[in-house]
PDB file of C-alpha atoms in Angstrom:
ATOM      1  CA  GLU U   1      71.048  89.152  98.735  1.00 74.00           C
ATOM      2  CA  VAL U   2      72.250  92.199  96.898  1.00 79.00           C
ATOM      3  CA  GLN U   3      75.351  93.756  98.557  1.00 92.00           C
ATOM      4  CA  LEU U   4      77.799  96.407  97.808  1.00 96.00           C
ATOM      5  CA  VAL U   5      80.994  96.183  99.815  1.00 96.00           C
ATOM      6  CA  GLU U   6      83.537  98.907 100.004  1.00 96.00           C
ATOM      7  CA  SER U   7      87.226  98.523 100.982  1.00 97.00           C
ATOM      8  CA  GLY U   8      90.486 100.427 100.778  1.00 98.00           C
ATOM      9  CA  GLY U   9      89.867 103.311 103.154  1.00 97.00           C
ATOM     10  CA  GLY U  10      92.495 104.334 105.654  1.00 98.00           C
ATOM     11  CA  LEU U  11      94.673 107.128 106.880  1.00 98.00           C
ATOM     12  CA  VAL U  12      96.969 108.896 104.554  1.00 98.00           C
ATOM     13  CA  GLN U  13      98.845 112.206 104.422  1.00 98.00           C
ATOM     14  CA  ALA U  14      98.030 115.037 102.215  1.00 98.00           C
ATOM     15  CA  GLY U  15      99.388 114.536  98.730  1.00 98.00           C
ATOM     16  CA  GLU U  16      99.251 110.812  98.931  1.00 98.00           C
ATOM     17  CA  SER U  17      97.070 108.336  96.965  1.00 98.00           C
ATOM     18  CA  LEU U  18      94.515 105.731  97.932  1.00 98.00           C
ATOM     19  CA  THR U  19      92.406 103.253  95.993  1.00 98.00           C
ATOM     20  CA  LEU U  20      88.857 102.406  97.016  1.00 98.00           C
ATOM     21  CA  SER U  21      87.133  99.198  95.761  1.00 98.00           C
ATOM     22  CA  CYS U  22      83.450  98.412  95.446  1.00 98.00           C
ATOM     23  CA  THR U  23      82.534  94.820  94.841  1.00 96.00           C
ATOM     24  CA  ALA U  24      78.979  93.639  94.198  1.00 93.00           C
ATOM     25  CA  SER U  25      77.611  90.394  95.254  1.00 90.00           C
ATOM     26  CA  GLY U  26      74.198  88.943  94.398  1.00 89.00           C
ATOM     27  CA  PHE U  27      74.038  90.873  91.163  1.00 88.00           C
ATOM     28  CA  SER U  28      76.193  91.878  88.194  1.00 91.00           C
ATOM     29  CA  PHE U  29      77.157  95.431  87.481  1.00 92.00           C
ATOM     30  CA  ASP U  30      76.168  94.776  83.898  1.00 93.00           C
ATOM     31  CA  GLY U  31      73.623  97.502  82.960  1.00 94.00           C
ATOM     32  CA  TYR U  32      74.209  99.543  86.090  1.00 95.00           C
ATOM     33  CA  VAL U  33      75.595 102.938  87.014  1.00 97.00           C
ATOM     34  CA  ILE U  34      77.954 102.727  89.959  1.00 97.00           C
ATOM     35  CA  ALA U  35      78.728 105.875  91.794  1.00 97.00           C
ATOM     36  CA  TRP U  36      80.832 106.961  94.802  1.00 98.00           C
ATOM     37  CA  PHE U  37      79.450 109.449  97.282  1.00 98.00           C
ATOM     38  CA  ARG U  38      81.105 110.858 100.370  1.00 98.00           C
ATOM     39  CA  GLN U  39      79.984 112.363 103.670  1.00 98.00           C
ATOM     40  CA  ALA U  40      82.237 114.406 105.763  1.00 96.00           C
ATOM     41  CA  PRO U  41      81.563 115.097 109.440  1.00 91.00           C
ATOM     42  CA  GLY U  42      78.861 117.701 109.851  1.00 94.00           C
ATOM     43  CA  LYS U  43      78.306 117.906 106.054  1.00 96.00           C
ATOM     44  CA  GLU U  44      75.726 116.522 103.678  1.00 97.00           C
ATOM     45  CA  ARG U  45      76.483 113.627 101.449  1.00 97.00           C
ATOM     46  CA  GLU U  46      77.772 114.531  98.045  1.00 96.00           C
ATOM     47  CA  GLY U  47      78.367 112.700  94.854  1.00 97.00           C
ATOM     48  CA  VAL U  48      81.950 112.240  93.846  1.00 98.00           C
ATOM     49  CA  SER U  49      82.167 110.145  90.766  1.00 98.00           C
ATOM     50  CA  TRP U  50      79.838 108.072  88.469  1.00 98.00           C
ATOM     51  CA  PHE U  51      80.628 105.202  86.117  1.00 97.00           C
ATOM     52  CA  SER U  52      78.377 103.467  83.532  1.00 97.00           C
ATOM     53  CA  ARG U  53      79.072  99.771  83.094  1.00 95.00           C
ATOM     54  CA  SER U  54      77.419  99.832  79.623  1.00 94.00           C
ATOM     55  CA  ASP U  55      79.248 102.590  77.937  1.00 94.00           C
ATOM     56  CA  ARG U  56      82.077 103.194  80.299  1.00 96.00           C
ATOM     57  CA  SER U  57      81.136 106.806  80.580  1.00 96.00           C
ATOM     58  CA  THR U  58      82.154 108.638  83.768  1.00 97.00           C
ATOM     59  CA  TYR U  59      81.550 111.909  85.591  1.00 97.00           C
ATOM     60  CA  TYR U  60      83.350 113.691  88.347  1.00 98.00           C
ATOM     61  CA  ALA U  61      82.411 116.363  90.772  1.00 97.00           C
ATOM     62  CA  ASP U  62      84.446 119.589  90.312  1.00 97.00           C
ATOM     63  CA  SER U  63      86.091 119.064  93.669  1.00 97.00           C
ATOM     64  CA  VAL U  64      87.864 115.876  92.589  1.00 98.00           C
ATOM     65  CA  LYS U  65      88.164 116.295  88.875  1.00 98.00           C
ATOM     66  CA  GLY U  66      91.731 115.709  87.600  1.00 98.00           C
ATOM     67  CA  ARG U  67      92.662 113.957  90.954  1.00 98.00           C
ATOM     68  CA  PHE U  68      90.229 111.038  91.138  1.00 98.00           C
ATOM     69  CA  THR U  69      89.580 108.294  88.423  1.00 98.00           C
ATOM     70  CA  ILE U  70      86.858 105.744  88.468  1.00 98.00           C
ATOM     71  CA  SER U  71      86.964 102.498  86.464  1.00 97.00           C
ATOM     72  CA  GLY U  72      85.464  99.066  86.484  1.00 96.00           C
ATOM     73  CA  ASP U  73      86.744  95.493  86.244  1.00 95.00           C
ATOM     74  CA  ASP U  74      83.994  93.438  84.614  1.00 93.00           C
ATOM     75  CA  VAL U  75      85.524  90.137  85.634  1.00 94.00           C
ATOM     76  CA  LYS U  76      85.802  90.953  89.309  1.00 95.00           C
ATOM     77  CA  ASN U  77      82.368  92.865  89.291  1.00 95.00           C
ATOM     78  CA  THR U  78      84.270  95.631  91.037  1.00 96.00           C
ATOM     79  CA  VAL U  79      84.509  99.361  90.547  1.00 97.00           C
ATOM     80  CA  TYR U  80      87.578 101.320  91.688  1.00 98.00           C
ATOM     81  CA  LEU U  81      88.013 104.822  92.730  1.00 98.00           C
ATOM     82  CA  TYR U  82      91.664 105.869  92.260  1.00 98.00           C
ATOM     83  CA  MET U  83      92.353 108.941  94.447  1.00 98.00           C
ATOM     84  CA  HIS U  84      95.458 110.991  94.003  1.00 98.00           C
ATOM     85  CA  SER U  85      96.862 114.260  95.440  1.00 98.00           C
ATOM     86  CA  LEU U  86      94.557 113.734  98.456  1.00 98.00           C
ATOM     87  CA  LYS U  87      93.663 116.759 100.410  1.00 98.00           C
ATOM     88  CA  PRO U  88      92.421 117.050 104.161  1.00 97.00           C
ATOM     89  CA  GLU U  89      89.094 118.174 102.693  1.00 97.00           C
ATOM     90  CA  ASP U  90      88.722 114.779 101.126  1.00 98.00           C
ATOM     91  CA  THR U  91      88.338 113.330 104.591  1.00 98.00           C
ATOM     92  CA  ALA U  92      84.959 111.504 104.651  1.00 98.00           C
ATOM     93  CA  VAL U  93      83.184 108.248 104.739  1.00 98.00           C
ATOM     94  CA  TYR U  94      82.983 107.045 101.144  1.00 98.00           C
ATOM     95  CA  PHE U  95      79.974 105.108  99.979  1.00 98.00           C
ATOM     96  CA  CYS U  96      79.490 102.978  96.946  1.00 97.00           C
ATOM     97  CA  ALA U  97      76.072 103.108  95.314  1.00 97.00           C
ATOM     98  CA  ALA U  98      74.367 101.529  92.267  1.00 96.00           C
ATOM     99  CA  GLY U  99      71.333 101.573  90.166  1.00 94.00           C
ATOM    100  CA  ARG U 100      70.094 100.370  86.823  1.00 94.00           C
ATOM    101  CA  ASP U 101      71.373 102.544  84.017  1.00 95.00           C
ATOM    102  CA  SER U 102      68.435 104.629  82.567  1.00 94.00           C
ATOM    103  CA  GLY U 103      70.587 106.270  79.916  1.00 93.00           C
ATOM    104  CA  VAL U 104      70.552 109.609  81.477  1.00 93.00           C
ATOM    105  CA  ARG U 105      73.670 111.625  80.583  1.00 94.00           C
ATOM    106  CA  PRO U 106      75.695 113.334  81.770  1.00 92.00           C
ATOM    107  CA  LEU U 107      75.858 111.001  84.752  1.00 94.00           C
ATOM    108  CA  ARG U 108      75.639 113.658  87.309  1.00 90.00           C
ATOM    109  CA  TYR U 109      71.834 113.751  86.564  1.00 91.00           C
ATOM    110  CA  PHE U 110      71.462 110.012  87.279  1.00 93.00           C
ATOM    111  CA  GLY U 111      68.828 109.573  89.926  1.00 92.00           C
ATOM    112  CA  GLY U 112      68.350 105.859  89.958  1.00 93.00           C
ATOM    113  CA  ILE U 113      70.486 104.893  92.909  1.00 93.00           C
ATOM    114  CA  ARG U 114      68.803 101.839  94.671  1.00 92.00           C
ATOM    115  CA  SER U 115      71.662 100.101  96.593  1.00 94.00           C
ATOM    116  CA  TRP U 116      74.187 101.465  99.049  1.00 96.00           C
ATOM    117  CA  GLY U 117      77.276 100.030 100.648  1.00 97.00           C
ATOM    118  CA  LYS U 118      77.988 100.715 104.361  1.00 97.00           C
ATOM    119  CA  GLY U 119      80.947 102.947 103.619  1.00 97.00           C
ATOM    120  CA  THR U 120      84.639 103.152 104.122  1.00 98.00           C
ATOM    121  CA  LEU U 121      86.439 105.887 106.043  1.00 98.00           C
ATOM    122  CA  VAL U 122      89.159 108.010 104.346  1.00 98.00           C
ATOM    123  CA  THR U 123      91.174 110.277 106.458  1.00 98.00           C
ATOM    124  CA  VAL U 124      93.703 112.654 105.074  1.00 98.00           C
ATOM    125  CA  SER U 125      95.952 114.431 107.458  1.00 98.00           C
ATOM    126  CA  SER U 126      97.719 117.698 106.879  1.00 95.00           C
TER     127      SER U 126
END
C-alpha cells in the first residue's frame, strides 16, 4: 500500500522554527516529485514547496521563499521541510504529496500529484 506520512507539526511562537517530515512507504521517492501543500482555516489549499528526487531541483512559493527549505534523504525515503522565521500566517495543516516526475520545470507547474498524506497541523502563535 502506498502511503505518505507526515510528522513534525506542532505549536510554536512567531519567529521560531519547525521541521516537517514526509516518509513514503510502499514505494520509493526515486523518480518522483514531492511537494508540500498547506491549507489554513477558511482558505484554499496552496502549494508551498516542491522537490525533485531525480535532479534535486526545488521551488518555493513566494510566501515562504527565504524562510523554508525542502530537501530529501534518499536512504530514509524521507523529504523534509525546514521552516524558519515562522509567522502566524503560516498556521495551517501541511500536507505532503507526491507524483512521478514528468520533467516539467519549474516545478511550480508540476501537475502530476497522485498521492497525499493526511496532514500535520502547524500552529504559529503571535
